[in-house]
Amino acid sequence: MQAKKRYILVIICCAFLAYCYLGGYRLKGLQTLFRMRIRKNPDNLPSYQQLHYQYTDSAERAGGHTQPPPDDDLFAPPAYESPSRSRDLAPPQPAFQGGAGRRVTDEGSVAFKSCRMETCFDFSKCSDKNFYVYVYPPEPLNSLGAPPPISQNYQKIISAIQESRYYTTDPAQACLFVLGIDTLDRDSLSEDFVRNVPSRLQRLPHWNNGRNHIIFNLYSGTWPDYNENGLGFDPGQAILAKASMSVQSLRPGFDVSIPLFHKQFPLRGGNTGFVVSNNFPANKKYLLAFKGKRYVHGIGSETRNSLFHLHNARDFVLVTTCKHGKSWRDLQDARCDEDNREYDRYDYETLLQNSTFCLVPRGRRLGSFRFLEVLQAGCIPVLLSNSWVLPFQSKIDWKQAAIWADERLLLQVPDIVRSVSTSRILALRQQTQVLWERYFSSIEKIIFTTFEIIRERLPDYPHRNGLIWNTSPGALLTIPTFSDTYRRFPFLLDKLGHTPGLNYTAVIFVQIGTQLTPNTALYKLVKSITKSQYIDKILILWATDRSVPPKKRWPSTGHIPLHIISGSTSEDRPSISQRFYPHEQIETDAVLSLDEDAILNTDELDFAYQVWRDFPDRIVGYPARAHFWDDSKNAWGYTSKWTNYYSIVLTGAAFYHRYYNYLYTNWLSYLLLKTVQQSSNCEDILMNLLVSHVTRKPPIKVTQRKGYKDRESGRSPWNDPDHFIQRQSCLNTFAAVFGYMPLLRSNLRLDPVLYRDSVSNLRKKYRQIELVGS
């Protein structure tokens, strides 16, 4: 009996060991399979490591500074974007398990063709010098004589394109095609939804299955799933410039993610950022804030319905309301009444102004109006929208301006925001203002940024690196065809510790053309310039009907080259804007712009040049003017009276960087240049607006001289009584086209050391300046 029990026990033990062995082997196989799946789909990994990565960035990034690139890396050679390129500038984000991120083919949606620029774009239509956009069709009026339906925002997009340098009326010249059919709102329940789009596309003469077309879209899909691919038509091979785009649906290096903007968003200019001071303390009254809708049920409701867990009414204010929509009372839950009362306690604008961080949770779609609102306010966005591709993410380094959180780890958000250092907070807040003002403050900037991203994908167009895109003045104002090195851009010199090149080119604009004698202002001016120790060459722009004086009448310039540019007849003489043309003879960084009747001496020229070398991104000169707002006329005013401030330094006697000639000629709107051409006036005011728009800094006035013109020149346009009236009109026209007033006031004046001091004249470097009257 004992032996029988022993055999039974041995059999049981063997069976148990065999089971453990085989079961463990199977478990090991499942673990191996799990690891393989994780390698194939990293999005399945928990996202806490991604959040940890965000806040344990390297020491160099902690201050929010971008390291300067080597000389040859600022404008990299053109290259196609790799499939992962659009995600290089942001931490990887987990896939959202919801309707907006699914790549499915539901009713009204389309499984988009997998496209790359090499396979779905015809580069032969594009030129590295000219990047033209054609808008069509100008659809005929319907039977009732009404234009086709178009939303206010889409009309702004069309207007921005048609009034820009990108626009062409010739489809044969076009690189990109934009539809005249409104595609912004593809929610079939919306009043802006345009019907019969598929049939309209098939009638378009240049559609070609969407090749080289770009389709703008803010809303796609409809209730209940708001499917991201629910456009209601097949975009074919067209590039999608789309809001609320997910990682799963984005075609990297092809599509462009844009921000969601509301119907009141400005066409041009836009309001400036709200951050007016960089003073500490960095932390404000509230550490984290949010005020907005919650949806009670349906897609996007999980996140917003849980925010009450974080609300403490002290440093965390996150309030929501159910009171929206027609049937909110029928769908409300037990918390709605309490949430609505708490919601009404706070003013949204006050929260924005008094919060360090602002939550940006997803709505029904991945994007939200809150994103641009908090960016403008300088409130650091805390993004709570898994899988969302941020606007222009392939170019903008959002780690310098925003914080990522995870919808599935909502309760970690307080610890995340509390762990950010004050220096990091200051850097993030500063960057929100840079990005807002340069790329997001108007529809025009959003559209132009989209075009420039696509343009950089062309094989022959230089590629601007992250430093250009993520520092002021940004990529829209840094034209890579001007130069292939950062040393030629005035606003990059100081950032990278460089100084401008030596010497300057004097450009004298001759509009009166009096007889050239040793007693005339032009003759004396050329003599003063030739005595300057910094002069490289003199360029005379002859813009008058009179013939150019023979060479023997000009003063001797010695070794200083003197070039004269003029037209052979009155019809082809240089226009007034030609004084700012990037002439090939100008090889120095510094340009001295002069009117023919300027009466500056050599010391004044040399001193102003030395000041300009310390401020190479600004206009530095002598004659100053000011602008002001005239309440009685509800318009901008222009004054030449001496005041306690100035905002304009006239280019009749001023230094500036030659890059601004390139921008003036190749970047400014044709509407602005046409205004100057028609009035034969105001070109100096326009140049001041341009430089202030680029730098967001005022010009610099040197010494006390007020009069700088030779008053004996009777034919001077300054003696025309209509001259001043024209300039006031120009100022208002320029501000309207810019969309805001770029000019900034200053009360700074720079004088030489010991200027006007009662000491020996031998101790003063610029002795002749003392002899000049004001």
Tab-separated table of N, CA, C and O in Angstrom, residues 605-616 620-621 700-702 750-752 766:
chain	number	residue	atom	x	y	z
A	605	LEU	N	28.970	111.444	-41.076
A	605	LEU	CA	28.831	110.154	-41.753
A	605	LEU	C	29.558	109.056	-41.001
A	605	LEU	O	29.019	107.968	-40.793
A	606	ASP	N	30.793	109.328	-40.581
A	606	ASP	CA	31.586	108.306	-39.902
A	606	ASP	C	30.999	107.937	-38.542
A	606	ASP	O	30.986	106.769	-38.150
A	607	PHE	N	30.507	108.948	-37.816
A	607	PHE	CA	29.911	108.650	-36.516
A	607	PHE	C	28.649	107.809	-36.665
A	607	PHE	O	28.446	106.823	-35.941
A	608	ALA	N	27.783	108.168	-37.604
A	608	ALA	CA	26.554	107.399	-37.811
A	608	ALA	C	26.879	105.966	-38.222
A	608	ALA	O	26.198	105.016	-37.805
A	609	TYR	N	27.929	105.796	-39.035
A	609	TYR	CA	28.318	104.439	-39.442
A	609	TYR	C	28.782	103.618	-38.243
A	609	TYR	O	28.434	102.430	-38.120
A	610	GLN	N	29.556	104.219	-37.344
A	610	GLN	CA	30.021	103.483	-36.159
A	610	GLN	C	28.850	103.087	-35.263
A	610	GLN	O	28.839	101.999	-34.688
A	611	VAL	N	27.860	103.960	-35.161
A	611	VAL	CA	26.663	103.599	-34.386
A	611	VAL	C	25.928	102.451	-35.062
A	611	VAL	O	25.484	101.505	-34.404
A	612	TRP	N	25.791	102.517	-36.389
A	612	TRP	CA	25.078	101.454	-37.113
A	612	TRP	C	25.745	100.100	-36.910
A	612	TRP	O	25.050	99.078	-36.818
A	613	ARG	N	27.064	100.056	-36.820
A	613	ARG	CA	27.753	98.768	-36.625
A	613	ARG	C	27.337	98.100	-35.314
A	613	ARG	O	27.395	96.880	-35.195
A	614	ASP	N	26.917	98.886	-34.347
A	614	ASP	CA	26.428	98.315	-33.088
A	614	ASP	C	24.956	97.923	-33.174
A	614	ASP	O	24.470	97.161	-32.334
A	615	PHE	N	24.236	98.446	-34.175
A	615	PHE	CA	22.814	98.146	-34.358
A	615	PHE	C	22.551	97.841	-35.831
A	615	PHE	O	21.793	98.562	-36.498
A	616	PRO	N	23.147	96.778	-36.376
A	616	PRO	CA	23.064	96.543	-37.824
A	616	PRO	C	21.684	96.141	-38.320
A	616	PRO	O	21.451	96.129	-39.525
A	620	VAL	N	19.679	103.749	-38.877
A	620	VAL	CA	20.401	104.705	-38.039
A	620	VAL	C	20.658	105.958	-38.873
A	620	VAL	O	21.275	105.878	-39.943
A	621	GLY	N	20.170	107.110	-38.420
A	621	GLY	CA	20.369	108.308	-39.214
A	621	GLY	C	20.002	109.576	-38.482
A	621	GLY	O	19.787	109.583	-37.265
A	700	ILE	N	17.068	104.405	-34.864
A	700	ILE	CA	17.948	105.119	-33.934
A	700	ILE	C	18.360	106.451	-34.556
A	700	ILE	O	18.881	106.489	-35.676
A	701	LYS	N	18.125	107.518	-33.818
A	701	LYS	CA	18.537	108.849	-34.263
A	701	LYS	C	19.893	109.180	-33.655
A	701	LYS	O	20.151	108.898	-32.491
A	702	VAL	N	20.776	109.823	-34.471
A	702	VAL	CA	22.085	110.240	-33.976
A	702	VAL	C	22.198	111.761	-34.037
A	702	VAL	O	21.734	112.393	-34.990
A	750	LEU	N	21.640	109.163	-29.824
A	750	LEU	CA	23.036	108.842	-29.547
A	750	LEU	C	23.933	109.955	-30.075
A	750	LEU	O	23.867	110.321	-31.253
A	751	ASP	N	24.775	110.456	-29.189
A	751	ASP	CA	25.735	111.500	-29.536
A	751	ASP	C	27.147	110.997	-29.272
A	751	ASP	O	27.353	110.082	-28.464
A	752	PRO	N	28.145	111.609	-29.913
A	752	PRO	CA	29.537	111.220	-29.611
A	752	PRO	C	29.915	111.555	-28.179
A	752	PRO	O	29.339	112.454	-27.555
A	766	TYR	N	35.051	113.295	-33.098
A	766	TYR	CA	34.318	113.838	-34.242
A	766	TYR	C	34.156	115.346	-34.029
A	766	TYR	O	33.132	115.824	-33.550
